[in-house]
Amino acid sequence: MSEKTEDLFEASNTYRIANTNTYITLVEAISSKGRYFRIWKSEGLGGKWEPFSSAPMNAFASRDNVERPWSEGISHGEMVRTNADQTMTIDPCRPLEYLFQGNDPEVHVDDYIKLPYRLGVITAKGDNPVSALCR
């Protein structure tokens, strides 16, 4: 994958979709609207990574597609999984949940280190490209 720095910024996580050979990878991006996650898929870890969505931002989670966003953005996170091993497998037949760090856009500090981050969980509602992989 090759993109502008702000489009492939940091905090990448790769997951295997249960009962398939499909993998998804989430990568944090940054824009004028704050931080968000983009999503790609591949039929193998060494395969070609393709955008999961044809939408311009290829967004997995952003202020534009998350209900009641209390945070300036969606930053560094992890999918909630049903297993506790290192296979990083997610079940597309269950509602997707993502634990992330965010911060209140009304709080302004001069030092980045002092940003008041807190944890939040977002849950996918309705059909989405990942749930379409449910078998």
Coordinates of C-alpha atoms in Angstrom, one line a residue:
M1 CA 0.0 0.0 0.0
S2 CA 1.2 3.4 -0.8
E3 CA -0.6 6.7 0.1
K4 CA 0.1 10.2 1.3
T5 CA 1.4 10.2 4.9
E6 CA -1.9 11.6 6.3
D7 CA -3.9 8.9 4.5
L8 CA -1.7 6.1 6.1
F9 CA -0.8 7.8 9.3
E10 CA -0.3 5.2 12.1
A11 CA -2.0 2.6 14.4
S12 CA -2.4 -0.2 11.9
N13 CA -4.2 -3.4 12.9
T14 CA -4.8 -6.5 10.8
Y15 CA -7.5 -9.1 11.4
R16 CA -8.6 -12.4 9.9
I17 CA -12.3 -12.8 9.1
A18 CA -13.5 -16.0 10.8
N19 CA -14.3 -18.9 8.4
T20 CA -12.6 -17.2 5.4
N21 CA -9.2 -16.6 4.0
T22 CA -9.9 -12.9 4.0
Y23 CA -8.0 -10.3 6.0
I24 CA -8.8 -6.7 6.7
T25 CA -6.4 -4.0 7.9
L26 CA -7.3 -0.8 9.6
V27 CA -5.0 2.2 9.4
E28 CA -5.4 5.5 11.2
A29 CA -5.5 8.6 8.9
I30 CA -5.8 12.2 9.7
S31 CA -7.7 15.0 8.0
S32 CA -9.1 18.5 8.8
K33 CA -12.0 16.6 10.5
G34 CA -9.7 14.8 12.9
R35 CA -8.4 11.2 13.1
Y36 CA -10.3 8.3 11.6
F37 CA -9.7 4.8 10.4
R38 CA -9.5 3.5 6.8
I39 CA -10.0 -0.2 5.8
W40 CA -8.6 -2.5 3.2
K41 CA -9.0 -6.2 2.5
S42 CA -6.9 -9.0 1.1
E43 CA -7.3 -12.7 0.4
G44 CA -4.0 -13.4 2.2
L45 CA -1.4 -11.5 4.3
G46 CA 1.0 -11.4 1.3
G47 CA -1.8 -10.6 -1.2
K48 CA -2.9 -7.4 -2.8
W49 CA -4.6 -5.0 -0.4
E50 CA -7.7 -3.3 -1.9
P51 CA -9.9 -0.6 -0.5
F52 CA -12.9 -2.1 1.2
S53 CA -15.1 0.7 0.0
S54 CA -15.4 2.9 -3.1
A55 CA -16.2 5.9 -0.9
P56 CA -13.6 8.7 -1.2
M57 CA -12.2 8.3 2.3
N58 CA -12.6 4.5 2.4
A59 CA -13.5 5.1 6.0
F60 CA -14.1 2.4 8.6
A61 CA -14.8 4.8 11.4
S62 CA -14.9 8.5 11.3
R63 CA -16.9 11.5 12.6
D64 CA -19.0 11.2 9.4
N65 CA -20.2 7.6 10.0
V66 CA -20.3 7.3 13.8
E67 CA -23.5 8.1 15.7
R68 CA -23.2 10.7 18.4
P69 CA -19.5 11.3 18.2
W70 CA -18.3 12.8 21.5
S71 CA -14.7 12.8 20.2
E72 CA -12.8 15.0 17.9
G73 CA -11.7 11.8 16.1
I74 CA -11.3 8.1 16.3
S75 CA -7.7 7.2 17.3
H76 CA -5.6 4.2 18.3
G77 CA -7.9 1.3 18.9
E78 CA -8.6 -2.4 18.7
M79 CA -11.5 -4.5 17.5
V80 CA -13.4 -6.3 20.3
R81 CA -12.8 -10.0 19.5
T82 CA -14.5 -13.2 20.7
N83 CA -11.1 -15.0 21.1
A84 CA -8.2 -14.1 23.3
D85 CA -5.4 -15.5 21.2
Q86 CA -2.9 -14.0 18.7
T87 CA -4.8 -14.9 15.6
M88 CA -6.6 -11.6 15.6
T89 CA -9.8 -13.2 14.2
I90 CA -13.1 -11.3 14.1
D91 CA -16.5 -12.8 13.5
P92 CA -18.4 -10.8 10.8
C93 CA -21.7 -12.4 12.0
R94 CA -21.5 -10.5 15.3
P95 CA -22.0 -6.7 15.6
L96 CA -18.6 -5.1 15.1
E97 CA -17.3 -3.2 18.1
Y98 CA -14.2 -1.0 18.2
L99 CA -12.5 0.2 21.4
F100 CA -10.7 3.5 20.7
Q101 CA -9.2 6.5 22.3
G102 CA -10.7 9.9 21.7
N103 CA -10.7 13.4 23.1
D104 CA -13.3 16.2 23.6
P105 CA -13.0 18.8 20.9
E106 CA -14.0 21.5 23.4
V107 CA -10.9 20.9 25.4
H108 CA -7.8 22.8 24.2
V109 CA -4.3 22.4 25.5
D110 CA -1.0 23.7 24.3
D111 CA 0.9 20.4 24.9
Y112 CA -0.1 17.4 22.8
I113 CA 1.0 15.1 25.6
K114 CA -1.6 16.7 27.9
L115 CA -4.6 16.0 25.6
P116 CA -7.3 14.4 27.8
Y117 CA -7.8 11.1 25.9
R118 CA -10.4 8.7 27.1
L119 CA -11.7 5.3 25.9
G120 CA -14.9 4.8 24.0
V121 CA -16.6 1.9 22.1
I122 CA -18.3 2.2 18.8
T123 CA -20.6 -0.5 17.5
A124 CA -21.6 -1.1 13.9
K125 CA -25.3 -0.7 13.2
G126 CA -26.9 -2.4 10.3
D127 CA -25.2 -3.8 7.2
N128 CA -21.6 -2.9 6.5
P129 CA -18.9 -4.3 4.2
V130 CA -17.5 -6.5 7.0
S131 CA -20.8 -8.0 8.1
A132 CA -21.5 -8.9 4.4
L133 CA -18.7 -11.5 4.8
C134 CA -20.9 -13.5 7.3
R135 CA -21.3 -17.1 6.2

